[in-house]
Coordinates of C-alpha atoms in Angstrom, one line a residue:
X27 CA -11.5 -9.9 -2.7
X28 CA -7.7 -10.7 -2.6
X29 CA -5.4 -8.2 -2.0
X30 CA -1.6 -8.8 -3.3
X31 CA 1.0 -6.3 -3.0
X32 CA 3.3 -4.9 -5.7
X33 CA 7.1 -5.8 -5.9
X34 CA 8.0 -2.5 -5.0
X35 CA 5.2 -2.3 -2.6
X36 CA 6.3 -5.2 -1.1
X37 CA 10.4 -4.2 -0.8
X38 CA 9.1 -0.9 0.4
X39 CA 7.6 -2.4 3.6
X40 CA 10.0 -5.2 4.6
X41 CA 12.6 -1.6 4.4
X42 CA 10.2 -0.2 6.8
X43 CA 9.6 -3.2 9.0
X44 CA 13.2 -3.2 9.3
X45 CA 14.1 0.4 9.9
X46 CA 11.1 0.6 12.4
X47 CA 11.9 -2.5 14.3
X48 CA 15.6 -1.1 14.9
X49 CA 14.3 2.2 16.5
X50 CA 10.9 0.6 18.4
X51 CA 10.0 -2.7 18.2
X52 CA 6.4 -1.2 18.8
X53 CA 5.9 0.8 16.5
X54 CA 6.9 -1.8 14.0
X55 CA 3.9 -4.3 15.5
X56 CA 1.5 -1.4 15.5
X57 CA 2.8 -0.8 11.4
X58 CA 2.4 -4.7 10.9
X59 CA -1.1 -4.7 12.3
X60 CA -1.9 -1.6 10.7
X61 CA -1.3 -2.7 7.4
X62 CA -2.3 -6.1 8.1
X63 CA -6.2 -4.3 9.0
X64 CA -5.8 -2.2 5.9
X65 CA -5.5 -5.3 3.7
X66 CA -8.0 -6.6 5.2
X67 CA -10.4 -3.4 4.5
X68 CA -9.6 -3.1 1.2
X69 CA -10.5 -6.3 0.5
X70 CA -14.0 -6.0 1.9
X71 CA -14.7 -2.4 0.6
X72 CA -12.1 -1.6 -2.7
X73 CA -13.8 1.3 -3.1
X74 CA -12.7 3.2 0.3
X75 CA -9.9 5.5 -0.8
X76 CA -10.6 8.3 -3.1
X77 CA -9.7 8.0 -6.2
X78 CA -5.9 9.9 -6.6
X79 CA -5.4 12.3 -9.5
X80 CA -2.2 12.9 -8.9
X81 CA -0.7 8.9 -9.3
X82 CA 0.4 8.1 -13.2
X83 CA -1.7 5.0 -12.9
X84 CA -5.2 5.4 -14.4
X85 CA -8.0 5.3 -11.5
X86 CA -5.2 4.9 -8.8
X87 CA -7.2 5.0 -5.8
X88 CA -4.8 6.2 -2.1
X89 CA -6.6 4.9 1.0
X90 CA -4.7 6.7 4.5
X91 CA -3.8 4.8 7.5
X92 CA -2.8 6.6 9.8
X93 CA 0.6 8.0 9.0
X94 CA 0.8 5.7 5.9
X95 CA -0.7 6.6 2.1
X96 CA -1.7 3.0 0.6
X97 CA -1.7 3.5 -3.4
X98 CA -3.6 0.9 -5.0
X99 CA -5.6 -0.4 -8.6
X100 CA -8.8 -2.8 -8.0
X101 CA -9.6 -5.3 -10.7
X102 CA -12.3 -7.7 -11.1
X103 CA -10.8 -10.3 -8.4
X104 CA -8.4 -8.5 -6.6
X105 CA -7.0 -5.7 -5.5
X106 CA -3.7 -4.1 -6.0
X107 CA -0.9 -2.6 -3.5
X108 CA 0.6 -0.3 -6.1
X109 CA 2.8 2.1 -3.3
X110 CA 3.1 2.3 0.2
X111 CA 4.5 5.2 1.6
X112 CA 5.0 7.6 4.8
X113 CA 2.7 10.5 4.0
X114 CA 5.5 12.8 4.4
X115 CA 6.7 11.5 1.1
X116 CA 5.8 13.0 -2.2
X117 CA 3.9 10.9 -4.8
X118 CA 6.0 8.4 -6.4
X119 CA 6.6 7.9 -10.2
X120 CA 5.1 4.8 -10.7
X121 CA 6.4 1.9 -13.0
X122 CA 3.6 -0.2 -14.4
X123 CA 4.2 -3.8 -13.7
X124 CA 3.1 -6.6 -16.1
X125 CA 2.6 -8.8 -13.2
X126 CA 2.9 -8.5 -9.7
X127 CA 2.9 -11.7 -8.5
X128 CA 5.8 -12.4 -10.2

């Protein structure tokens, strides 16, 4: 199943790309790759995070990698990205887009 990130999503991690590869250009592979593996899990098994009650966006499902909270939607041929955030941050208030491949 395809996965396709958000537009907010997608801002959201090039910000954190960024900030990370200022302060260790490590840590911002090991985010890369991480996020890179969870794409590539969630397009295998949609099902794997729980779904998340506390998202505005009906059966919202929140999949954790490692420090990261991945917010996502499945639909019949893809999958998603909704929010990606550091899971020190609260939920977010989440627009609905009309498309986010736009």
């Amino acid at each position: 199943m395809r996965v396709v990130l958000s537009k907010s999503a997608a801002s959201w991690l090039r910000k954190e790309m960024q900030y990370l590869q200022q302060r260790s250009p490590a840590a911002a592979r090991t985010f890369t790759a991480r996020i890179a593996e969870t794409r590539l899990l969630l397009g295998a098994h949609p099902e794997a995070g729980p779904v998340a009650r506390s998202l505005p966006v009906p059966r919202a499902r929140t999949f954790v990698s490692g420090e990261y909270l991945i917010d996502y939607t499945i639909h019949a041929d893809h999958v998603i990205i909704v929010t990606i955030r550091h899971g020190r941050m609260r939920p977010p208030d989440l627009p609905i887009e009309a498309d986010p491949e736009e």
